[in-house]
PDB file of C-alpha atoms in Angstrom:
ATOM      1  CA  MET A   1     -35.688  13.180  -9.820  1.00 44.00           C
ATOM      2  CA  HIS A   2     -37.375   9.976  -8.818  1.00 49.00           C
ATOM      3  CA  ASN A   3     -35.224   7.238  -7.342  1.00 53.00           C
ATOM      4  CA  HIS A   4     -36.541   3.991  -8.852  1.00 56.00           C
ATOM      5  CA  ASP A   5     -34.537   1.818  -6.468  1.00 59.00           C
ATOM      6  CA  GLU A   6     -36.735   2.686  -3.488  1.00 62.00           C
ATOM      7  CA  LYS A   7     -40.412   1.890  -3.121  1.00 61.00           C
ATOM      8  CA  THR A   8     -42.491   5.075  -3.025  1.00 63.00           C
ATOM      9  CA  GLY A   9     -46.159   5.835  -2.676  1.00 60.00           C
ATOM     10  CA  LEU A  10     -48.446   8.124  -4.663  1.00 60.00           C
ATOM     11  CA  ALA A  11     -47.240  11.170  -2.774  1.00 63.00           C
ATOM     12  CA  GLY A  12     -43.596  10.195  -3.206  1.00 68.00           C
ATOM     13  CA  HIS A  13     -43.040   9.072   0.378  1.00 70.00           C
ATOM     14  CA  LYS A  14     -41.114   5.911   1.147  1.00 78.00           C
ATOM     15  CA  HIS A  15     -42.934   2.681   1.832  1.00 74.00           C
ATOM     16  CA  SER A  16     -41.900   0.086   4.329  1.00 80.00           C
ATOM     17  CA  THR A  17     -40.048  -2.970   3.088  1.00 84.00           C
ATOM     18  CA  ASP A  18     -42.083  -5.240   5.378  1.00 87.00           C
ATOM     19  CA  PRO A  19     -44.904  -6.747   3.224  1.00 88.00           C
ATOM     20  CA  GLU A  20     -47.558  -6.597   5.964  1.00 92.00           C
ATOM     21  CA  ILE A  21     -46.863  -2.956   6.814  1.00 90.00           C
ATOM     22  CA  ARG A  22     -46.628  -2.101   3.118  1.00 88.00           C
ATOM     23  CA  LYS A  23     -50.010  -3.737   2.489  1.00 91.00           C
ATOM     24  CA  LYS A  24     -51.593  -1.599   5.234  1.00 91.00           C
ATOM     25  CA  GLU A  25     -49.950   1.530   3.810  1.00 88.00           C
ATOM     26  CA  LEU A  26     -51.235   0.747   0.312  1.00 88.00           C
ATOM     27  CA  LEU A  27     -54.742   0.041   1.609  1.00 92.00           C
ATOM     28  CA  ARG A  28     -54.697   3.340   3.509  1.00 92.00           C
ATOM     29  CA  GLU A  29     -53.499   5.188   0.380  1.00 90.00           C
ATOM     30  CA  GLY A  30     -56.199   3.504  -1.708  1.00 92.00           C
ATOM     31  CA  GLU A  31     -58.893   4.509   0.758  1.00 95.00           C
ATOM     32  CA  TYR A  32     -57.613   8.080   0.769  1.00 94.00           C
ATOM     33  CA  PHE A  33     -57.582   8.145  -3.034  1.00 94.00           C
ATOM     34  CA  ARG A  34     -61.129   6.726  -3.244  1.00 96.00           C
ATOM     35  CA  SER A  35     -62.426   9.280  -0.748  1.00 97.00           C
ATOM     36  CA  ASN A  36     -60.848  12.077  -2.811  1.00 96.00           C
ATOM     37  CA  VAL A  37     -62.470  10.710  -5.974  1.00 97.00           C
ATOM     38  CA  ALA A  38     -65.865  10.495  -4.234  1.00 97.00           C
ATOM     39  CA  HIS A  39     -65.474  14.049  -2.951  1.00 97.00           C
ATOM     40  CA  ALA A  40     -64.576  15.317  -6.444  1.00 97.00           C
ATOM     41  CA  LYS A  41     -67.604  13.541  -7.943  1.00 97.00           C
ATOM     42  CA  ALA A  42     -69.873  15.098  -5.318  1.00 97.00           C
ATOM     43  CA  GLN A  43     -68.463  18.546  -6.060  1.00 96.00           C
ATOM     44  CA  ILE A  44     -69.073  18.059  -9.786  1.00 96.00           C
ATOM     45  CA  ARG A  45     -72.639  16.851  -9.165  1.00 96.00           C
ATOM     46  CA  HIS A  46     -73.302  19.849  -6.919  1.00 95.00           C
ATOM     47  CA  ALA A  47     -71.788  22.325  -9.392  1.00 94.00           C
ATOM     48  CA  ALA A  48     -73.952  20.922 -12.213  1.00 94.00           C
ATOM     49  CA  HIS A  49     -77.208  22.037 -10.563  1.00 95.00           C
ATOM     50  CA  PRO A  50     -78.841  24.961 -12.396  1.00 95.00           C
ATOM     51  CA  GLU A  51     -79.238  27.083  -9.257  1.00 96.00           C
ATOM     52  CA  VAL A  52     -75.533  26.693  -8.441  1.00 95.00           C
ATOM     53  CA  MET A  53     -74.594  27.663 -12.002  1.00 96.00           C
ATOM     54  CA  LEU A  54     -76.918  30.678 -11.848  1.00 96.00           C
ATOM     55  CA  HIS A  55     -75.388  31.719  -8.542  1.00 96.00           C
ATOM     56  CA  GLY A  56     -71.919  31.521 -10.106  1.00 94.00           C
ATOM     57  CA  VAL A  57     -73.028  33.580 -13.098  1.00 96.00           C
ATOM     58  CA  ILE A  58     -74.540  36.243 -10.841  1.00 97.00           C
ATOM     59  CA  ASP A  59     -71.379  36.345  -8.712  1.00 96.00           C
ATOM     60  CA  HIS A  60     -69.231  36.694 -11.820  1.00 97.00           C
ATOM     61  CA  ALA A  61     -71.409  39.470 -13.282  1.00 96.00           C
ATOM     62  CA  THR A  62     -71.500  41.331  -9.968  1.00 94.00           C
ATOM     63  CA  SER A  63     -67.741  41.099  -9.678  1.00 94.00           C
ATOM     64  CA  ALA A  64     -67.258  42.381 -13.234  1.00 95.00           C
ATOM     65  CA  LEU A  65     -69.595  45.328 -12.614  1.00 93.00           C
ATOM     66  CA  ARG A  66     -67.869  46.153  -9.356  1.00 92.00           C
ATOM     67  CA  VAL A  67     -64.447  46.136 -11.016  1.00 93.00           C
ATOM     68  CA  ARG A  68     -65.772  48.520 -13.683  1.00 93.00           C
ATOM     69  CA  ALA A  69     -67.338  50.802 -11.071  1.00 90.00           C
ATOM     70  CA  ASP A  70     -64.125  50.803  -9.025  1.00 91.00           C
ATOM     71  CA  ALA A  71     -62.168  51.718 -12.165  1.00 90.00           C
ATOM     72  CA  LEU A  72     -64.532  54.636 -12.789  1.00 88.00           C
ATOM     73  CA  LEU A  73     -64.286  55.795  -9.172  1.00 87.00           C
ATOM     74  CA  ARG A  74     -60.490  55.429  -8.903  1.00 89.00           C
ATOM     75  CA  PRO A  75     -59.740  59.047  -9.989  1.00 86.00           C
ATOM     76  CA  THR A  76     -61.967  60.325  -7.178  1.00 88.00           C
ATOM     77  CA  GLY A  77     -60.067  58.286  -4.583  1.00 89.00           C
ATOM     78  CA  THR A  78     -63.054  56.242  -3.447  1.00 89.00           C
ATOM     79  CA  SER A  79     -64.437  52.789  -4.181  1.00 90.00           C
ATOM     80  CA  VAL A  80     -67.722  50.932  -4.358  1.00 89.00           C
ATOM     81  CA  SER A  81     -67.180  49.376  -0.926  1.00 90.00           C
ATOM     82  CA  ALA A  82     -66.700  52.840   0.611  1.00 92.00           C
ATOM     83  CA  LEU A  83     -69.877  54.193  -1.008  1.00 91.00           C
ATOM     84  CA  MET A  84     -72.057  51.112  -0.485  1.00 92.00           C
ATOM     85  CA  PRO A  85     -73.269  51.960   3.058  1.00 94.00           C
ATOM     86  CA  TYR A  86     -74.485  55.348   1.831  1.00 94.00           C
ATOM     87  CA  GLY A  87     -76.066  53.788  -1.232  1.00 91.00           C
ATOM     88  CA  MET A  88     -77.904  51.203   0.860  1.00 95.00           C
ATOM     89  CA  ALA A  89     -79.149  53.889   3.254  1.00 96.00           C
ATOM     90  CA  ALA A  90     -80.434  55.948   0.311  1.00 93.00           C
ATOM     91  CA  PHE A  91     -82.005  52.861  -1.281  1.00 92.00           C
ATOM     92  CA  ASN A  92     -83.814  51.947   1.957  1.00 95.00           C
ATOM     93  CA  PHE A  93     -85.001  55.544   2.411  1.00 94.00           C
ATOM     94  CA  ILE A  94     -86.393  55.629  -1.137  1.00 92.00           C
ATOM     95  CA  ARG A  95     -88.007  52.210  -0.735  1.00 92.00           C
ATOM     96  CA  GLN A  96     -89.651  53.047   2.590  1.00 93.00           C
ATOM     97  CA  ARG A  97     -91.046  56.338   1.296  1.00 93.00           C
ATOM     98  CA  ARG A  98     -92.177  54.721  -1.970  1.00 93.00           C
ATOM     99  CA  MET A  99     -90.319  57.278  -4.042  1.00 93.00           C
ATOM    100  CA  GLY A 100     -88.948  54.816  -6.607  1.00 91.00           C
ATOM    101  CA  LYS A 101     -90.317  56.552  -9.715  1.00 94.00           C
ATOM    102  CA  GLN A 102     -89.118  59.968  -8.577  1.00 94.00           C
ATOM    103  CA  ALA A 103     -85.672  58.584  -7.742  1.00 93.00           C
ATOM    104  CA  ALA A 104     -85.444  56.823 -11.117  1.00 93.00           C
ATOM    105  CA  GLY A 105     -86.377  60.081 -12.856  1.00 95.00           C
ATOM    106  CA  ALA A 106     -83.778  62.009 -10.866  1.00 94.00           C
ATOM    107  CA  ALA A 107     -81.157  59.368 -11.691  1.00 94.00           C
ATOM    108  CA  LEU A 108     -81.989  59.645 -15.399  1.00 96.00           C
ATOM    109  CA  VAL A 109     -81.762  63.442 -15.317  1.00 97.00           C
ATOM    110  CA  LEU A 110     -78.454  63.350 -13.419  1.00 95.00           C
ATOM    111  CA  GLY A 111     -77.125  60.719 -15.821  1.00 93.00           C
ATOM    112  CA  ALA A 112     -78.098  62.833 -18.835  1.00 96.00           C
ATOM    113  CA  ILE A 113     -76.454  65.913 -17.298  1.00 96.00           C
ATOM    114  CA  GLY A 114     -73.306  63.919 -16.548  1.00 91.00           C
ATOM    115  CA  TYR A 115     -73.250  62.543 -20.091  1.00 92.00           C
ATOM    116  CA  TYR A 116     -73.681  66.039 -21.553  1.00 94.00           C
ATOM    117  CA  LEU A 117     -70.929  67.508 -19.359  1.00 92.00           C
ATOM    118  CA  ASN A 118     -68.581  64.631 -20.199  1.00 89.00           C
ATOM    119  CA  LYS A 119     -69.201  65.051 -23.949  1.00 91.00           C
ATOM    120  CA  ARG A 120     -68.684  68.808 -23.677  1.00 90.00           C
ATOM    121  CA  ARG A 121     -65.423  68.318 -21.776  1.00 88.00           C
ATOM    122  CA  GLN A 122     -64.191  65.802 -24.370  1.00 89.00           C
ATOM    123  CA  GLN A 123     -65.040  68.167 -27.235  1.00 88.00           C
ATOM    124  CA  GLY A 124     -63.179  70.975 -25.461  1.00 82.00           C
ATOM    125  CA  ALA A 125     -60.124  68.744 -25.025  1.00 80.00           C
ATOM    126  CA  ASN A 126     -60.154  67.699 -28.703  1.00 79.00           C
ATOM    127  CA  SER A 127     -60.367  71.295 -30.001  1.00 68.00           C
TER     128      SER A 127
END
């Protein structure tokens, strides 16, 4: 608990009983408090910019997608961070060869096959 008999500062530390020293301590504490308030205001002003908000939204969405992808990959024993170097190499290869449409078509076909196999497996498990 707080001892009300002793003079304490904002942080709970003891102040000097000498008035001159105490005045300097209080001025120093006030300056520290004002600098913290100014810093907090600057952070709020910076965070209110649209580009900063957009960056935060993109970071949040990316994180959510990565968590979902990691949850899907957990049974295989791998993660997004382990597969990312291979994915980036494949992406750069496709981009350099200008094979984007073919790769998108292949991804759609593989996705449809995976969906079909997953549905078939679920129907077999329910029967």
